[in-house]
Amino acid sequence: MPSLDDLRKIIIQIDGKGYKAYKDIEGSFNCNEYTLIIDHVSGDPFASPSRLRVQIPIEKAGFPSDTFENKSREIALRDFMTRFFFDASKRFCKGNRGTGKSGIISIDRPGQEILERTSAKITAKIVEARFVMGLPAFGRKIAGRHAAEMFFEELPKIIRTSLYYDNLDENKLYKHIKTAEDADFIREQLDTLGLAAFVADGSILPRKSGIDDRPLDLNKSIPFESPKSMRIKISLPNLGDITGMGIPFGITLVVGGGYHGKSTLL
């Protein structure tokens, strides 16, 4: 397999050539601790950015097996890595430089929901992240110096910051995967409990406004409190016993004025 030095040589050779010469860097490169795979190189700086992957052996990435021991935790871990990769790309990538989409390094941007994503993958053997790069050019001429900066300075920092367990916030990671696991557990229990939905005591509105999906500030909101007539208790695998409102199967009428949260509750 070609090495990182081989990639550097190719970039030096194609510097100043037409943009399509970037096709010469397609393939896999051994970067010592990880493998860089350039799946598809865009033929034009104004087109969709080029698609890349990085693969790290699981023993080097260092994620404990309990962080992905079941489907809930695996999905949450992949979601977590995607978030940190996105944040790191904003921190270390200088962004647009040159023509079109030149200079960007990015990955799928998650909202607040924890979802199964194709942007990250983890198995018993590897950790993988799938992302895009806008290979730099001025006009349609390859900007080799900027490309080298992206591949050999910016990208390694992004990878080290987001895809190695020792460089992540352990408490945040476990809170993320345990929250997802508990939420999935509740969803799985609804049928058994005869419930259409469950709202935990202490819940707050999940978004600040219709255009801002960040949760409301805890200091500016009133946490939900279930009516005693509908209050039930559920024992979660991580958080333990919680209480909340169980909405039973059947017909339930939710009433209130405009913008009072009826749709949000649904």
Short mmCIF file of N, CA and C in Angstrom, two decimals, residues 107-215:
data_model
loop_
_atom_site.label_atom_id
_atom_site.label_comp_id
_atom_site.label_asym_id
_atom_site.label_seq_id
_atom_site.Cartn_x
_atom_site.Cartn_y
_atom_site.Cartn_z
N ILE A 107 -17.96 16.85 7.67
CA ILE A 107 -18.65 15.58 7.86
C ILE A 107 -20.12 15.91 8.12
N ASP A 108 -20.97 14.91 8.04
CA ASP A 108 -22.39 15.10 8.33
C ASP A 108 -22.57 15.85 9.65
N ARG A 109 -23.40 16.92 9.63
CA ARG A 109 -23.59 17.73 10.84
C ARG A 109 -24.82 17.25 11.59
N PRO A 110 -24.65 16.63 12.76
CA PRO A 110 -25.81 16.12 13.49
C PRO A 110 -26.64 17.24 14.13
N GLY A 111 -27.96 17.01 14.21
CA GLY A 111 -28.80 17.85 15.05
C GLY A 111 -28.70 17.31 16.46
N GLN A 112 -29.70 17.62 17.33
CA GLN A 112 -29.61 17.14 18.70
C GLN A 112 -29.99 15.66 18.83
N GLU A 113 -30.66 15.10 17.79
CA GLU A 113 -31.10 13.71 17.87
C GLU A 113 -29.91 12.76 17.75
N ILE A 114 -29.94 11.69 18.51
CA ILE A 114 -28.94 10.62 18.36
C ILE A 114 -29.51 9.63 17.36
N LEU A 115 -28.88 9.56 16.18
CA LEU A 115 -29.40 8.75 15.08
C LEU A 115 -28.32 7.83 14.54
N GLU A 116 -28.76 6.76 13.88
CA GLU A 116 -27.80 5.90 13.19
C GLU A 116 -27.30 6.64 11.96
N ARG A 117 -25.99 6.73 11.82
CA ARG A 117 -25.39 7.53 10.75
C ARG A 117 -24.42 6.69 9.93
N THR A 118 -24.29 7.06 8.64
CA THR A 118 -23.30 6.39 7.79
C THR A 118 -21.95 7.11 7.85
N SER A 119 -21.88 8.22 8.58
CA SER A 119 -20.65 9.01 8.63
C SER A 119 -19.57 8.37 9.48
N ALA A 120 -19.94 7.45 10.37
CA ALA A 120 -18.97 6.77 11.22
C ALA A 120 -19.35 5.31 11.37
N LYS A 121 -18.34 4.49 11.58
CA LYS A 121 -18.55 3.05 11.68
C LYS A 121 -17.57 2.49 12.71
N ILE A 122 -18.02 1.49 13.47
CA ILE A 122 -17.11 0.83 14.40
C ILE A 122 -17.43 -0.66 14.41
N THR A 123 -16.37 -1.47 14.38
CA THR A 123 -16.49 -2.93 14.46
C THR A 123 -15.47 -3.42 15.47
N ALA A 124 -15.39 -4.72 15.63
CA ALA A 124 -14.39 -5.30 16.54
C ALA A 124 -12.98 -5.10 16.01
N LYS A 125 -12.85 -4.63 14.75
CA LYS A 125 -11.53 -4.48 14.14
C LYS A 125 -11.14 -3.04 13.84
N ILE A 126 -12.11 -2.21 13.43
CA ILE A 126 -11.74 -0.86 12.99
C ILE A 126 -12.73 0.20 13.48
N VAL A 127 -12.21 1.44 13.50
CA VAL A 127 -13.04 2.64 13.60
C VAL A 127 -12.89 3.36 12.26
N GLU A 128 -14.01 3.80 11.72
CA GLU A 128 -13.98 4.45 10.41
C GLU A 128 -14.80 5.73 10.43
N ALA A 129 -14.29 6.78 9.81
CA ALA A 129 -15.04 8.02 9.62
C ALA A 129 -15.07 8.32 8.13
N ARG A 130 -16.24 8.79 7.66
CA ARG A 130 -16.43 9.11 6.24
C ARG A 130 -16.73 10.59 6.13
N PHE A 131 -15.95 11.30 5.34
CA PHE A 131 -16.05 12.75 5.31
C PHE A 131 -15.75 13.28 3.91
N VAL A 132 -15.80 14.58 3.76
CA VAL A 132 -15.54 15.18 2.45
C VAL A 132 -14.44 16.24 2.58
N MET A 133 -13.75 16.45 1.47
CA MET A 133 -12.75 17.50 1.39
C MET A 133 -12.93 18.26 0.08
N GLY A 134 -12.86 19.56 0.16
CA GLY A 134 -12.83 20.39 -1.05
C GLY A 134 -11.38 20.60 -1.43
N LEU A 135 -10.88 19.79 -2.35
CA LEU A 135 -9.47 19.88 -2.73
C LEU A 135 -9.19 21.25 -3.36
N PRO A 136 -8.17 21.95 -2.88
CA PRO A 136 -8.01 23.38 -3.22
C PRO A 136 -7.47 23.64 -4.62
N ALA A 137 -7.95 24.74 -5.18
CA ALA A 137 -7.50 25.18 -6.51
C ALA A 137 -7.71 26.68 -6.62
N PHE A 138 -6.95 27.29 -7.51
CA PHE A 138 -7.17 28.68 -7.89
C PHE A 138 -7.58 28.66 -9.34
N GLY A 139 -8.82 29.10 -9.59
CA GLY A 139 -9.38 28.85 -10.91
C GLY A 139 -9.63 27.36 -10.99
N ARG A 140 -9.04 26.72 -11.98
CA ARG A 140 -9.10 25.27 -12.07
C ARG A 140 -7.70 24.66 -12.07
N LYS A 141 -6.77 25.37 -11.44
CA LYS A 141 -5.40 24.91 -11.29
C LYS A 141 -5.17 24.42 -9.86
N ILE A 142 -4.59 23.27 -9.71
CA ILE A 142 -4.39 22.66 -8.39
C ILE A 142 -3.48 23.53 -7.53
N ALA A 143 -3.94 23.77 -6.29
CA ALA A 143 -3.15 24.52 -5.30
C ALA A 143 -2.47 23.50 -4.39
N GLY A 144 -1.33 22.98 -4.83
CA GLY A 144 -0.67 21.89 -4.14
C GLY A 144 -0.24 22.22 -2.72
N ARG A 145 0.24 23.44 -2.51
CA ARG A 145 0.71 23.81 -1.17
C ARG A 145 -0.45 23.78 -0.17
N HIS A 146 -1.61 24.26 -0.59
CA HIS A 146 -2.78 24.25 0.29
C HIS A 146 -3.29 22.83 0.50
N ALA A 147 -3.21 22.00 -0.54
CA ALA A 147 -3.63 20.60 -0.40
C ALA A 147 -2.74 19.88 0.61
N ALA A 148 -1.43 20.13 0.53
CA ALA A 148 -0.50 19.51 1.47
C ALA A 148 -0.81 19.94 2.90
N GLU A 149 -1.15 21.21 3.07
CA GLU A 149 -1.50 21.71 4.40
C GLU A 149 -2.73 20.99 4.95
N MET A 150 -3.70 20.75 4.08
CA MET A 150 -4.93 20.06 4.51
C MET A 150 -4.65 18.61 4.88
N PHE A 151 -3.91 17.91 4.03
CA PHE A 151 -3.67 16.48 4.24
C PHE A 151 -2.68 16.18 5.37
N PHE A 152 -1.66 17.01 5.53
CA PHE A 152 -0.58 16.66 6.43
C PHE A 152 -0.54 17.48 7.72
N GLU A 153 -1.35 18.52 7.83
CA GLU A 153 -1.40 19.32 9.05
C GLU A 153 -2.80 19.32 9.67
N GLU A 154 -3.80 19.69 8.89
CA GLU A 154 -5.14 19.85 9.44
C GLU A 154 -5.84 18.51 9.68
N LEU A 155 -5.86 17.64 8.68
CA LEU A 155 -6.57 16.37 8.80
C LEU A 155 -6.04 15.50 9.94
N PRO A 156 -4.72 15.34 10.12
CA PRO A 156 -4.24 14.53 11.25
C PRO A 156 -4.72 15.06 12.60
N LYS A 157 -4.80 16.38 12.76
CA LYS A 157 -5.29 16.95 14.03
C LYS A 157 -6.76 16.61 14.24
N ILE A 158 -7.55 16.68 13.18
CA ILE A 158 -8.98 16.35 13.28
C ILE A 158 -9.15 14.89 13.67
N ILE A 159 -8.38 14.01 13.03
CA ILE A 159 -8.48 12.57 13.29
C ILE A 159 -8.07 12.25 14.73
N ARG A 160 -6.94 12.81 15.17
CA ARG A 160 -6.46 12.53 16.52
C ARG A 160 -7.45 13.02 17.58
N THR A 161 -8.06 14.16 17.32
CA THR A 161 -8.95 14.78 18.31
C THR A 161 -10.28 14.03 18.44
N SER A 162 -10.76 13.43 17.37
CA SER A 162 -12.13 12.91 17.37
C SER A 162 -12.28 11.40 17.31
N LEU A 163 -11.23 10.67 16.92
CA LEU A 163 -11.39 9.24 16.68
C LEU A 163 -10.52 8.35 17.57
N TYR A 164 -9.89 8.95 18.58
CA TYR A 164 -9.09 8.18 19.53
C TYR A 164 -9.70 8.36 20.93
N TYR A 165 -10.00 7.26 21.56
CA TYR A 165 -10.70 7.29 22.85
C TYR A 165 -9.99 8.15 23.89
N ASP A 166 -8.67 8.05 23.96
CA ASP A 166 -7.92 8.78 24.99
C ASP A 166 -8.01 10.29 24.82
N ASN A 167 -8.37 10.75 23.63
CA ASN A 167 -8.45 12.19 23.37
C ASN A 167 -9.86 12.74 23.52
N LEU A 168 -10.82 11.87 23.83
CA LEU A 168 -12.20 12.30 23.99
C LEU A 168 -12.53 12.50 25.47
N ASP A 169 -13.60 13.23 25.73
CA ASP A 169 -14.08 13.42 27.10
C ASP A 169 -14.84 12.16 27.51
N GLU A 170 -14.23 11.35 28.39
CA GLU A 170 -14.80 10.06 28.76
C GLU A 170 -16.18 10.22 29.40
N ASN A 171 -16.34 11.20 30.28
CA ASN A 171 -17.63 11.40 30.95
C ASN A 171 -18.72 11.75 29.95
N LYS A 172 -18.42 12.64 29.02
CA LYS A 172 -19.40 13.02 28.00
C LYS A 172 -19.76 11.83 27.12
N LEU A 173 -18.75 11.04 26.76
CA LEU A 173 -18.99 9.88 25.91
C LEU A 173 -19.94 8.89 26.59
N TYR A 174 -19.65 8.53 27.83
CA TYR A 174 -20.49 7.54 28.51
C TYR A 174 -21.88 8.10 28.81
N LYS A 175 -21.98 9.38 29.10
CA LYS A 175 -23.31 9.98 29.30
C LYS A 175 -24.12 9.87 28.01
N HIS A 176 -23.46 10.11 26.87
CA HIS A 176 -24.11 10.06 25.57
C HIS A 176 -24.66 8.67 25.26
N ILE A 177 -23.80 7.66 25.44
CA ILE A 177 -24.23 6.30 25.06
C ILE A 177 -25.22 5.73 26.08
N LYS A 178 -25.07 6.08 27.35
CA LYS A 178 -26.01 5.58 28.35
C LYS A 178 -27.39 6.23 28.21
N THR A 179 -27.41 7.51 27.86
CA THR A 179 -28.69 8.19 27.61
C THR A 179 -29.42 7.55 26.45
N ALA A 180 -28.68 7.27 25.37
CA ALA A 180 -29.29 6.63 24.20
C ALA A 180 -29.80 5.23 24.54
N GLU A 181 -29.03 4.51 25.31
CA GLU A 181 -29.43 3.15 25.69
C GLU A 181 -30.70 3.18 26.55
N ASP A 182 -30.77 4.12 27.50
CA ASP A 182 -31.96 4.24 28.34
C ASP A 182 -33.19 4.64 27.52
N ALA A 183 -33.00 5.56 26.58
CA ALA A 183 -34.13 6.00 25.74
C ALA A 183 -34.66 4.85 24.89
N ASP A 184 -33.75 4.07 24.32
CA ASP A 184 -34.18 2.91 23.52
C ASP A 184 -34.90 1.89 24.39
N PHE A 185 -34.42 1.73 25.63
CA PHE A 185 -35.06 0.79 26.56
C PHE A 185 -36.51 1.21 26.82
N ILE A 186 -36.73 2.50 27.04
CA ILE A 186 -38.10 2.99 27.28
C ILE A 186 -38.98 2.70 26.06
N ARG A 187 -38.47 2.98 24.87
CA ARG A 187 -39.26 2.75 23.64
C ARG A 187 -39.63 1.27 23.53
N GLU A 188 -38.70 0.40 23.87
CA GLU A 188 -38.96 -1.03 23.77
C GLU A 188 -40.00 -1.51 24.80
N GLN A 189 -40.13 -0.77 25.91
CA GLN A 189 -41.05 -1.16 26.97
C GLN A 189 -42.48 -0.65 26.76
N LEU A 190 -42.68 0.30 25.85
CA LEU A 190 -43.99 0.95 25.73
C LEU A 190 -45.11 -0.04 25.44
N ASP A 191 -44.90 -0.94 24.48
CA ASP A 191 -45.96 -1.91 24.16
C ASP A 191 -46.30 -2.77 25.37
N THR A 192 -45.27 -3.26 26.04
CA THR A 192 -45.49 -4.10 27.21
C THR A 192 -46.28 -3.38 28.29
N LEU A 193 -46.02 -2.08 28.43
CA LEU A 193 -46.70 -1.28 29.45
C LEU A 193 -48.06 -0.76 28.99
N GLY A 194 -48.41 -1.03 27.72
CA GLY A 194 -49.68 -0.55 27.19
C GLY A 194 -49.71 0.94 26.97
N LEU A 195 -48.53 1.51 26.64
CA LEU A 195 -48.42 2.97 26.49
C LEU A 195 -48.15 3.36 25.04
N ALA A 196 -48.72 4.49 24.66
CA ALA A 196 -48.42 5.07 23.35
C ALA A 196 -47.22 5.99 23.44
N ALA A 197 -46.99 6.56 24.64
CA ALA A 197 -45.87 7.50 24.82
C ALA A 197 -45.56 7.63 26.31
N PHE A 198 -44.38 8.19 26.58
CA PHE A 198 -43.94 8.41 27.96
C PHE A 198 -43.18 9.72 28.00
N VAL A 199 -43.49 10.56 29.00
CA VAL A 199 -42.77 11.82 29.20
C VAL A 199 -42.20 11.81 30.61
N ALA A 200 -40.89 11.84 30.72
CA ALA A 200 -40.24 11.72 32.03
C ALA A 200 -40.41 12.99 32.86
N ASP A 201 -40.57 12.82 34.15
CA ASP A 201 -40.54 13.97 35.05
C ASP A 201 -39.19 14.67 34.94
N GLY A 202 -39.23 15.99 34.91
CA GLY A 202 -38.00 16.75 34.77
C GLY A 202 -37.66 17.11 33.34
N SER A 203 -38.43 16.60 32.37
CA SER A 203 -38.17 16.92 30.97
C SER A 203 -38.38 18.41 30.70
N ILE A 204 -37.62 18.94 29.75
CA ILE A 204 -37.84 20.31 29.28
C ILE A 204 -38.05 20.28 27.77
N LEU A 205 -38.57 21.38 27.23
CA LEU A 205 -38.82 21.44 25.78
C LEU A 205 -37.53 21.16 25.02
N PRO A 206 -37.61 20.39 23.94
CA PRO A 206 -36.39 19.96 23.25
C PRO A 206 -35.78 21.01 22.32
N ARG A 207 -36.40 22.15 22.18
CA ARG A 207 -35.80 23.17 21.31
C ARG A 207 -36.15 24.57 21.82
N LYS A 208 -35.25 25.49 21.53
CA LYS A 208 -35.46 26.87 21.96
C LYS A 208 -36.57 27.54 21.17
N SER A 209 -36.61 27.23 19.87
CA SER A 209 -37.61 27.85 19.00
C SER A 209 -37.76 26.99 17.75
N GLY A 210 -38.61 27.43 16.84
CA GLY A 210 -38.81 26.68 15.60
C GLY A 210 -37.59 26.67 14.70
N ILE A 211 -36.63 27.56 14.95
CA ILE A 211 -35.42 27.62 14.11
C ILE A 211 -34.15 27.32 14.91
N ASP A 212 -34.31 26.87 16.14
CA ASP A 212 -33.15 26.58 16.98
C ASP A 212 -33.44 25.29 17.75
N ASP A 213 -32.77 24.18 17.36
CA ASP A 213 -33.10 22.90 17.96
C ASP A 213 -32.30 22.58 19.22
N ARG A 214 -31.59 23.57 19.75
CA ARG A 214 -30.92 23.35 21.03
C ARG A 214 -31.97 23.35 22.15
N PRO A 215 -31.76 22.56 23.21
CA PRO A 215 -32.74 22.53 24.30
C PRO A 215 -32.86 23.88 24.98
#
